[in-house]
mmCIF file of C-alpha atoms and ligand atoms in Angstrom:
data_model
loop_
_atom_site.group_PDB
_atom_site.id
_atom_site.type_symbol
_atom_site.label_atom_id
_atom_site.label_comp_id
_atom_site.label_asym_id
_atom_site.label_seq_id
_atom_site.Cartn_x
_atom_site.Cartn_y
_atom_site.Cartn_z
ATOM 1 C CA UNK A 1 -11.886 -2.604 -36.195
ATOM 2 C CA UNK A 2 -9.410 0.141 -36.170
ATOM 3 C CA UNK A 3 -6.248 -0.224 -33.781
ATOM 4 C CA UNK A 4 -4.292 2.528 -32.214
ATOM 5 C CA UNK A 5 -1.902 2.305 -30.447
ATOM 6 C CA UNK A 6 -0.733 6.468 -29.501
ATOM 7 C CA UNK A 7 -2.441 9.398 -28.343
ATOM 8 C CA UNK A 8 -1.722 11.066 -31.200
ATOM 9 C CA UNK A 9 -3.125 8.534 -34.088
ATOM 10 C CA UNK A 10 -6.197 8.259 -32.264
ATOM 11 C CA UNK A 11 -6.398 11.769 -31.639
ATOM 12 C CA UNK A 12 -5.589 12.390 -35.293
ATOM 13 C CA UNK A 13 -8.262 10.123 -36.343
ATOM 14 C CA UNK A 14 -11.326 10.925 -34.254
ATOM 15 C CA UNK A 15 -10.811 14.699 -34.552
ATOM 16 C CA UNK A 16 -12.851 14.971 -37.963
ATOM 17 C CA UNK A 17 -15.723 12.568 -36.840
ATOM 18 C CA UNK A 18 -16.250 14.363 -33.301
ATOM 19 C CA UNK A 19 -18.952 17.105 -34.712
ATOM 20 C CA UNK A 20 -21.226 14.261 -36.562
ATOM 21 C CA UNK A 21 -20.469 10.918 -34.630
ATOM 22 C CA UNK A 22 -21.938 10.602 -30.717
ATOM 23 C CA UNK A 23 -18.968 8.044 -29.197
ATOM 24 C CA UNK A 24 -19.577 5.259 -26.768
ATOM 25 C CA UNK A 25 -15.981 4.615 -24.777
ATOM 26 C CA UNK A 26 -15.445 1.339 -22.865
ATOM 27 C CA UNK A 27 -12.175 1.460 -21.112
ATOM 28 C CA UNK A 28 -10.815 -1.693 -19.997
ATOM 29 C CA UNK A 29 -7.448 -3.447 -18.675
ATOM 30 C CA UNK A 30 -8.051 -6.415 -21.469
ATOM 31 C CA UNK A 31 -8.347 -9.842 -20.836
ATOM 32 C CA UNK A 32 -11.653 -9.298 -22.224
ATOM 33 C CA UNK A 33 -15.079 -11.579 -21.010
ATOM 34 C CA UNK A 34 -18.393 -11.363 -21.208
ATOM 35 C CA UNK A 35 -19.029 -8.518 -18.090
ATOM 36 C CA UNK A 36 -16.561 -6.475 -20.871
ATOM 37 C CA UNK A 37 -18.639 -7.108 -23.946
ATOM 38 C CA UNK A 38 -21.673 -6.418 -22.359
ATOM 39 C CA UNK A 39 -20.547 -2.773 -21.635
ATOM 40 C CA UNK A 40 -19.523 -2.850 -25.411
ATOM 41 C CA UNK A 41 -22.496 -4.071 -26.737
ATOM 42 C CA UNK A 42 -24.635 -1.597 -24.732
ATOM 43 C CA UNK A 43 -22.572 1.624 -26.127
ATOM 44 C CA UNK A 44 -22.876 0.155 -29.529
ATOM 45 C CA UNK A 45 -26.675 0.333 -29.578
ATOM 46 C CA UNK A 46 -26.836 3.760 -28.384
ATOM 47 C CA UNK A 47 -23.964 5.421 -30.166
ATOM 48 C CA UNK A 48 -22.322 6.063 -33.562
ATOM 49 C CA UNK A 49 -19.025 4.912 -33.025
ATOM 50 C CA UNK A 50 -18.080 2.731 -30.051
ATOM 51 C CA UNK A 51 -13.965 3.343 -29.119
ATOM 52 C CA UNK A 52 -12.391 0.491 -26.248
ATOM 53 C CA UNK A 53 -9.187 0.755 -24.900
ATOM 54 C CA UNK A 54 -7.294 -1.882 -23.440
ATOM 55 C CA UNK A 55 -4.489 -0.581 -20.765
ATOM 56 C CA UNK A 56 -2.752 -2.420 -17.776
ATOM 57 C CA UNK A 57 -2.629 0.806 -16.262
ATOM 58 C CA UNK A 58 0.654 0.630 -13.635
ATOM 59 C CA UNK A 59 -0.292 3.476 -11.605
ATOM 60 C CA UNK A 60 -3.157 2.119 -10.166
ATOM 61 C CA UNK A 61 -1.347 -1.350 -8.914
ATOM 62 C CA UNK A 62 -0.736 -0.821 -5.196
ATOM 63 C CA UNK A 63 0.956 -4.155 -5.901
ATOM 64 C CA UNK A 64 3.727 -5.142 -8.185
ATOM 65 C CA UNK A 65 3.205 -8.767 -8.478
ATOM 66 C CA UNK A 66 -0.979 -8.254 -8.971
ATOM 67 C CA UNK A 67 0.601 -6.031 -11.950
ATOM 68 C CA UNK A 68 3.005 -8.481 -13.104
ATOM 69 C CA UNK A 69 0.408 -11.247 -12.775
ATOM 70 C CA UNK A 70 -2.392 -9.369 -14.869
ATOM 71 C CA UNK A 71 -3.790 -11.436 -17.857
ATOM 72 C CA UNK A 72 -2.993 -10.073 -20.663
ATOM 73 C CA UNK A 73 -4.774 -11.520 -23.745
ATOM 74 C CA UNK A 74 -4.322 -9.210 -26.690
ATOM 75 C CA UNK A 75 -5.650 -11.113 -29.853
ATOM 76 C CA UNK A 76 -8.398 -13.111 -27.893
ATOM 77 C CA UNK A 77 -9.303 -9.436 -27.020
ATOM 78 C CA UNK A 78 -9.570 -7.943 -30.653
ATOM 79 C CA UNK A 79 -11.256 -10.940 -31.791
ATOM 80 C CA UNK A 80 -14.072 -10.408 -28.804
ATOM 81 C CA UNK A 81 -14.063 -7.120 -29.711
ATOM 82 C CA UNK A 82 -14.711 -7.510 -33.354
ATOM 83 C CA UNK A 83 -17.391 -10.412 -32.445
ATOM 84 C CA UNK A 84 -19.505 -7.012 -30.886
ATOM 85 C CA UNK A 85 -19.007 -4.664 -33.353
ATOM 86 C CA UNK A 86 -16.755 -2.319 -31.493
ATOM 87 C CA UNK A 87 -15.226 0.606 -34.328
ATOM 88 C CA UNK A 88 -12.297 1.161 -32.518
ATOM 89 C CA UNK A 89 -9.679 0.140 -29.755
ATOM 90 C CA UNK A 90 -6.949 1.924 -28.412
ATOM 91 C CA UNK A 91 -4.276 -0.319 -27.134
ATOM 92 C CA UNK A 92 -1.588 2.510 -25.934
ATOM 93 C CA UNK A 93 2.204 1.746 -25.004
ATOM 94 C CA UNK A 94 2.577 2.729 -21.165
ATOM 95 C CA UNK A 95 5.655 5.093 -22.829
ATOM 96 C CA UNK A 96 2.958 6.582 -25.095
ATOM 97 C CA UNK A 97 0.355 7.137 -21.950
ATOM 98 C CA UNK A 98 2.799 8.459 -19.030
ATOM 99 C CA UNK A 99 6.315 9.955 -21.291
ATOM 100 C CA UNK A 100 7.363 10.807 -17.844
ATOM 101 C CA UNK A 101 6.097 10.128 -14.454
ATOM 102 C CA UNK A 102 2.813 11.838 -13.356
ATOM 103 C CA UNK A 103 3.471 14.819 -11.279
ATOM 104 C CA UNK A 104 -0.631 15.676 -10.711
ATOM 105 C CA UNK A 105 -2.054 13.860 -7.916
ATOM 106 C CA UNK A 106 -6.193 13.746 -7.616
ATOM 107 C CA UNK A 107 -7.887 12.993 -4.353
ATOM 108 C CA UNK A 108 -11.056 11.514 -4.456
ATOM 109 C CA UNK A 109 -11.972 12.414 -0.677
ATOM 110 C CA UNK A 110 -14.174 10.418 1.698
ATOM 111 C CA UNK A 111 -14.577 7.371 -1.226
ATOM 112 C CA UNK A 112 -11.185 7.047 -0.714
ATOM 113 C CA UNK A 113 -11.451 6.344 2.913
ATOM 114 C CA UNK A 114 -13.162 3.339 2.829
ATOM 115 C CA UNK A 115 -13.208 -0.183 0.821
ATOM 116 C CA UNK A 116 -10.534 -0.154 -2.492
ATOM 117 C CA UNK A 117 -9.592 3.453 -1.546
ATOM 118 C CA UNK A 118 -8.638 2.039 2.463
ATOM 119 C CA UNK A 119 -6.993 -1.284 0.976
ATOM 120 C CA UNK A 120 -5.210 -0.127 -1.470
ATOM 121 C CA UNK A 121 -3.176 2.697 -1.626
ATOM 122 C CA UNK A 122 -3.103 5.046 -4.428
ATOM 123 C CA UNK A 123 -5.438 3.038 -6.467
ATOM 124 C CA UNK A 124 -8.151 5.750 -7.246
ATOM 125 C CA UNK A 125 -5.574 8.618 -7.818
ATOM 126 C CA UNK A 126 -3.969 5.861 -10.957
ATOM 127 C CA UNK A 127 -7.429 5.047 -11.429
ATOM 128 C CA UNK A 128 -8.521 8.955 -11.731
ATOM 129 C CA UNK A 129 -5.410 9.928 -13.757
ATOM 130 C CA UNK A 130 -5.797 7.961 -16.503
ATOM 131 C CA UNK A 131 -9.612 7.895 -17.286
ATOM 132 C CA UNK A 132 -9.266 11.694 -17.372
ATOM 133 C CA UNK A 133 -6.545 11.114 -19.940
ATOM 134 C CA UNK A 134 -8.422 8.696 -22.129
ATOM 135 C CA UNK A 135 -11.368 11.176 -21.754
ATOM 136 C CA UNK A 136 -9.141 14.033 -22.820
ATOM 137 C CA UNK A 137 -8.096 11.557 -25.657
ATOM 138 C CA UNK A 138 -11.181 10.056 -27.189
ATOM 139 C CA UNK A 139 -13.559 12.559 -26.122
ATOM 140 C CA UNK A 140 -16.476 10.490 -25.557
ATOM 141 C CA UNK A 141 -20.398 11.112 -25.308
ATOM 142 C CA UNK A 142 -20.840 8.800 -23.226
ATOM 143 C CA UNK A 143 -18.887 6.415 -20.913
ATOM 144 C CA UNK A 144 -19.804 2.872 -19.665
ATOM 145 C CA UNK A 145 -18.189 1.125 -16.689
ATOM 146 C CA UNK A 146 -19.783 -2.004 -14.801
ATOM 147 C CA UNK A 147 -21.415 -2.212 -11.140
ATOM 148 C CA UNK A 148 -18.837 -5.045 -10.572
ATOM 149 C CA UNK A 149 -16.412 -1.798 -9.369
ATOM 150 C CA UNK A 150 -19.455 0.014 -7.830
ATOM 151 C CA UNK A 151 -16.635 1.874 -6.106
ATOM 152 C CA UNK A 152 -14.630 3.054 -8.846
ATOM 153 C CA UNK A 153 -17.856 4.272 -10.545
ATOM 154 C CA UNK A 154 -18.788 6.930 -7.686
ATOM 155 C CA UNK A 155 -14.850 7.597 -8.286
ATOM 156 C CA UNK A 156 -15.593 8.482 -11.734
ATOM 157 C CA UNK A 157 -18.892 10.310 -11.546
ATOM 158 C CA UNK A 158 -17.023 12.575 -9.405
ATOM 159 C CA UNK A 159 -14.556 13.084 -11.520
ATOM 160 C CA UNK A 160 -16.763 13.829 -14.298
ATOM 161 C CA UNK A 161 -18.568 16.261 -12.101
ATOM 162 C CA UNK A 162 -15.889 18.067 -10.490
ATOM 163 C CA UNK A 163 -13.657 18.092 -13.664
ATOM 164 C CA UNK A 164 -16.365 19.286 -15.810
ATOM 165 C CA UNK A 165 -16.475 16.192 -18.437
ATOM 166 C CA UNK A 166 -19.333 16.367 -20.883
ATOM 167 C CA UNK A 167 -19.938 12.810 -21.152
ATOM 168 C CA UNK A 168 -23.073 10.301 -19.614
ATOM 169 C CA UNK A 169 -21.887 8.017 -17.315
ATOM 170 C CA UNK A 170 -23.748 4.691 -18.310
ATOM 171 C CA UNK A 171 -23.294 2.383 -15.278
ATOM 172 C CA UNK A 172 -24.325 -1.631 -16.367
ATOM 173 C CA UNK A 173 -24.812 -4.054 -14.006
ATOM 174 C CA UNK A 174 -22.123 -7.075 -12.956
ATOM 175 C CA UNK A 175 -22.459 -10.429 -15.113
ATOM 176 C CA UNK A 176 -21.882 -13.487 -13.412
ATOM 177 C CA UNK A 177 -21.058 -16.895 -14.392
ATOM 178 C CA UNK A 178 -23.813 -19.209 -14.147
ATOM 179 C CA UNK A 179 -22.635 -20.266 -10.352
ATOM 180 C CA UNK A 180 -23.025 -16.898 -9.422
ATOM 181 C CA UNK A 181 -19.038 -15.637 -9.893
ATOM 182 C CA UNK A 182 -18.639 -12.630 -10.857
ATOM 183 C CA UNK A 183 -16.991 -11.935 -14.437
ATOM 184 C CA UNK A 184 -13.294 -10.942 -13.935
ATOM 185 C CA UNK A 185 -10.123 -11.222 -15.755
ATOM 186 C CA UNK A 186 -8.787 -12.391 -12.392
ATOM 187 C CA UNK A 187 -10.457 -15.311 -12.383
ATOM 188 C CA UNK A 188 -8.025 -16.850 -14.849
ATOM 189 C CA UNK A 189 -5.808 -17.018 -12.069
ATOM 190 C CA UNK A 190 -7.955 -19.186 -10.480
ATOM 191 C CA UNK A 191 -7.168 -23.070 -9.993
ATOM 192 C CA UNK A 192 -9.846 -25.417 -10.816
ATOM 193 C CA UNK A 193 -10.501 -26.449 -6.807
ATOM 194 C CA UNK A 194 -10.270 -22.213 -6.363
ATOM 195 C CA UNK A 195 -12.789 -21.558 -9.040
ATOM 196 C CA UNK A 196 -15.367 -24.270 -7.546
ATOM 197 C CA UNK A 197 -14.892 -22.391 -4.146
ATOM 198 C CA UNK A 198 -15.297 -18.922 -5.730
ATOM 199 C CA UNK A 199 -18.843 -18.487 -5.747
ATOM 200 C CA UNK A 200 -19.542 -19.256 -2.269
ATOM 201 C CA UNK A 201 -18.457 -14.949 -1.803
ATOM 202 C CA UNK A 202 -21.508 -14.386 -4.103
ATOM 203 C CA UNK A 203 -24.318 -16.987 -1.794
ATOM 204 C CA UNK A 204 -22.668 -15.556 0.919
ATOM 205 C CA UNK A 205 -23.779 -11.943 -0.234
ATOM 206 C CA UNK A 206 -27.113 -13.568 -1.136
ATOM 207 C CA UNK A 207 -27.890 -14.731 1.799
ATOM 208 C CA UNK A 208 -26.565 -11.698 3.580
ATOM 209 C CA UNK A 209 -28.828 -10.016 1.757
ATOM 210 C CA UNK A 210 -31.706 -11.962 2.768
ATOM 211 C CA UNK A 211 -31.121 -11.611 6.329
ATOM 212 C CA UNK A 212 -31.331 -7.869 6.573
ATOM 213 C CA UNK A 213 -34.410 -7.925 4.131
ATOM 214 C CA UNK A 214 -36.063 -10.142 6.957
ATOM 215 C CA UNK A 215 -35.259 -7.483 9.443
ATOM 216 C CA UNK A 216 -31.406 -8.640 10.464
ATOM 217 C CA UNK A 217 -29.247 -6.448 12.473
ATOM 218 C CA UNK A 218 -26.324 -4.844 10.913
ATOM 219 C CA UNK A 219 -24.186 -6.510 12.986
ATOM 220 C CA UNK A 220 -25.882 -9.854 12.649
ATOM 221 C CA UNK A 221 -25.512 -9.376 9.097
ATOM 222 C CA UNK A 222 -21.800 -8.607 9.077
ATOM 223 C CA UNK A 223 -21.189 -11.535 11.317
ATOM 224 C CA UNK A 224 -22.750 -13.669 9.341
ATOM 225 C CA UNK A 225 -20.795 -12.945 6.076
ATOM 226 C CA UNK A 226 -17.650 -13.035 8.023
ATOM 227 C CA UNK A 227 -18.698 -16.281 9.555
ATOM 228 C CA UNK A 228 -19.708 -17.349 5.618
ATOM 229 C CA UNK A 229 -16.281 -16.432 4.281
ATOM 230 C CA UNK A 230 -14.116 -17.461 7.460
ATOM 231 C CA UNK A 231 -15.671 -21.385 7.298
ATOM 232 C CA UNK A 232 -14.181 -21.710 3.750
ATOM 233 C CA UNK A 233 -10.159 -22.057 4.462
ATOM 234 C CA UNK A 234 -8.719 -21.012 1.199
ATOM 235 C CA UNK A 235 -10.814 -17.816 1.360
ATOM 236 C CA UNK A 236 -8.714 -15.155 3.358
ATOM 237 C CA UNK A 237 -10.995 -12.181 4.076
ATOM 238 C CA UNK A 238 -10.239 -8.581 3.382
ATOM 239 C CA UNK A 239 -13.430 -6.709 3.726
ATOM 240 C CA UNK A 240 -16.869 -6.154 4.418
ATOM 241 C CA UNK A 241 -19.237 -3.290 4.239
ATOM 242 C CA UNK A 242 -22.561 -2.653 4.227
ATOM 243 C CA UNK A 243 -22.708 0.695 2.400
ATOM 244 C CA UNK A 244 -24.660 3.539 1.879
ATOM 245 C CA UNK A 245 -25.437 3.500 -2.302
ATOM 246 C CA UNK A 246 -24.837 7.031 -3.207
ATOM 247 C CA UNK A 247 -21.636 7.575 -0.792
ATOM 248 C CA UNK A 248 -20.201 4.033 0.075
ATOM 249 C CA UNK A 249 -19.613 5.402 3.511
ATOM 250 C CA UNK A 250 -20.713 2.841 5.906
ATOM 251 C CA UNK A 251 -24.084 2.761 7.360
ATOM 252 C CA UNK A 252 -24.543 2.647 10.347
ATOM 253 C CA UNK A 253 -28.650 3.021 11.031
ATOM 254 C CA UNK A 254 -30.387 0.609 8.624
ATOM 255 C CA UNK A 255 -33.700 2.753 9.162
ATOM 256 C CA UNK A 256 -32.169 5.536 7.265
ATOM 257 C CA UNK A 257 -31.613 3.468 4.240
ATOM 258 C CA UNK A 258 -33.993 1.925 1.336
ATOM 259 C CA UNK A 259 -31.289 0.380 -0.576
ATOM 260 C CA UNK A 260 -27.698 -0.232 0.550
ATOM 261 C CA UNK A 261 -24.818 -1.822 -1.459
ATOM 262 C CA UNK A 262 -22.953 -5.045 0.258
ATOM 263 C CA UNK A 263 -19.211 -4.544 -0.821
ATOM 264 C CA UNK A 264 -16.657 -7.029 -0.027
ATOM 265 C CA UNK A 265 -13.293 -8.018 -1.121
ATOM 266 C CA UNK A 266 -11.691 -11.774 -0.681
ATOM 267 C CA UNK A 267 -8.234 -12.987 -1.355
ATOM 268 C CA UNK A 268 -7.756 -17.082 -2.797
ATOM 269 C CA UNK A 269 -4.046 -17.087 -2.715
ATOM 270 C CA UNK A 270 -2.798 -13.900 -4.029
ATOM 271 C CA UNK A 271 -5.730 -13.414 -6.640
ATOM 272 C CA UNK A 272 -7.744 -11.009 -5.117
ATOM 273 C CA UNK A 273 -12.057 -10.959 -5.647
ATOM 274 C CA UNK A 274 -14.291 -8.154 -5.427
ATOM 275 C CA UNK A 275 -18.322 -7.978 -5.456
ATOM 276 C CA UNK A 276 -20.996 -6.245 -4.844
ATOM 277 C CA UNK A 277 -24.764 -6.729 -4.162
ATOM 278 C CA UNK A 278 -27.473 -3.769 -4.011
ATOM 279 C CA UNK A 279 -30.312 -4.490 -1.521
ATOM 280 C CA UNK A 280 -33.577 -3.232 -1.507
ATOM 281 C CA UNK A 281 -34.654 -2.913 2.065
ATOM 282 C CA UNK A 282 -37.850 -2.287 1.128
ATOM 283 C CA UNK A 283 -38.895 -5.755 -0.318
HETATM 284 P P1 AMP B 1 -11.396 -3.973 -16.041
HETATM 285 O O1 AMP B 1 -10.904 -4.503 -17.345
HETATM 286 O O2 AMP B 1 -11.452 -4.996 -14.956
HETATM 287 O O3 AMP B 1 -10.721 -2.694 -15.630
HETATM 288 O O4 AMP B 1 -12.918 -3.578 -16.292
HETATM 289 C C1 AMP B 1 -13.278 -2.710 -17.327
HETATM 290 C C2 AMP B 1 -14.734 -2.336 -17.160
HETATM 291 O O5 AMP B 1 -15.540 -3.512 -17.221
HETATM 292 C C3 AMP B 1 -15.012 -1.686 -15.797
HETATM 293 O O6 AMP B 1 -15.971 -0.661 -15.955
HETATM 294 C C4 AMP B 1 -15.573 -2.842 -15.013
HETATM 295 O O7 AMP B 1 -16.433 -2.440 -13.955
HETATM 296 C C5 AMP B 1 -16.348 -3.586 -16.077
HETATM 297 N N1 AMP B 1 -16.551 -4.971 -15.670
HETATM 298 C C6 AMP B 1 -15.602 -5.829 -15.200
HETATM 299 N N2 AMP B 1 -16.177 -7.006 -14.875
HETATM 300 C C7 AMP B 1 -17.499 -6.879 -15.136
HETATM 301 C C8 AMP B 1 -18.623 -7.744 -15.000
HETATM 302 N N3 AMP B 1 -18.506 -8.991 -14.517
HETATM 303 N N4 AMP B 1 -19.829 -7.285 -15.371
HETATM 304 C C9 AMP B 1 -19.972 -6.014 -15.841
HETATM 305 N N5 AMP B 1 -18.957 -5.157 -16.006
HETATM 306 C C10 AMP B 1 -17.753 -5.578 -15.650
#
């Protein structure tokens, strides 16, 4: 696997392969797992080259310690990498990325109102910036981000639409640990009695899930997840939402709706979880 770690090698690089080679891009923060290599894996069977970057992106930390505190994981990483095949990763310095502050702001509108976008601050317009800049940089055919951020990947099929990108967005969906957890690098940050406790949030949204396929209320539904989450003291609840798929926006007539996505977002200590569950009212 080739390593890069500036815009420029990279750039230098890829430019000669771009007319004959279709390019799979997986970008990532690191602190690679199995959710990561599945995205990976996927772009490798359905592209010539597959290109991952690994960047603990600062602008899109609302919070200094969650930055501080991110796993980082480097040569684990490459050696995961190499384990799926992946051509090339680019690994850049934060000096290389942002030489000076960003000036450009993007504004992702209504998404931005609700869930991630309403708890924290800024996130999406860090998030935004610099997947435009590693599309700018590796010029991909395609792009693959995971269901497990089903927020961030409305965030970026809008910016591929409004911004003009020529590249697929390949969505895959969230892998889970066999209790249920959902794959995250924050879960490292976990303490052994925390990571026993973690995948109550995911029965929880099972069993929410249940209910309103058995003809539950919204609001018996939402009280019941809060209830789930509220009985287990080290989880401290952030949010709930029972949202429309193809907007997020919440839903407020179940009638109206064949699928809808359960979103939530739960704090153990300061390591904050996030999950998601589509439902098919229909079944
Ligand atoms: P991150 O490193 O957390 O920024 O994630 C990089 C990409 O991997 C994003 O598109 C995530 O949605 C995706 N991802 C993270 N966790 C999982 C998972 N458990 N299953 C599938 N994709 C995931």
């Amino acid at each position: 696997m080739q390593i890069f770690r500036t815009q420029t090698a990279i750039k230098e690089y890829l430019r000669p392969l771009l007319s004959t080679q279709k390019i799979g891009f997986v970008p990532t923060m690191g602190a690679l797992h199995e959710g990561h290599l599945a995205l990976v894996s996927e772009a490798k069977r359905h592209n010539d080259l597959v290109v991952a970057s690994i960047f603990v992106n600062p602008t899109q930390f609302n919070n200094a310690n969650d930055l501080a505190k991110y796993p980082r994981t480097e040569d684990a990483d490459v050696a995961m990498l190499e384990s799926v095949g992946c051509d090339i990763l680019f690994t850049p310095y934060p000096e290389d990325m942002y030489p000076q502050p960003v000036r450009t702001a993007l504004n992702f509108g209504e998404v931005e109102t609700v869930m991630e976008g309403a708890f924290r601050q800024g996130h999406f317009n860090g998030v935004g910036m610099v997947v435009a800049k590693l599309f700018h940089i590796v010029k991909p055919n395609k792009a693959y981000f995971g269901q497990k951020d089903l927020q961030q990947c409305l965030v970026i099929k809008q910016l591929i639409q409004d911004y003009s990108f020529d590249i697929k967005l390949v969505i895959m969906p969230t892998i889970r640990e066999a209790d249920g957890l959902a794959m995250s690098s924050r879960n490292r940050r976990l303490s052994a009695t925390q990571r026993q406790t973690a995948p109550k949030i995911y029965a929880a949204l099972q069993q929410t899930a249940q209910l309103l396929q058995s003809g539950a209320s919204l609001q018996t539904a939402q009280d019941f997840y809060t209830q789930q989450i509220l009985a287990e003291p080290t989880f401290r609840f952030e949010y709930f939402e029972i949202a429309n798929l193809d907007t997020l926006a919440t839903v407020t007539d179940l009638a109206q709706h064949q699928q809808v996505a359960l979103c939530t977002a739960v704090f153990m200590d300061e390591v904050r979880l996030i999950d998601n569950l589509i439902v098919d009212l229909r079944k």
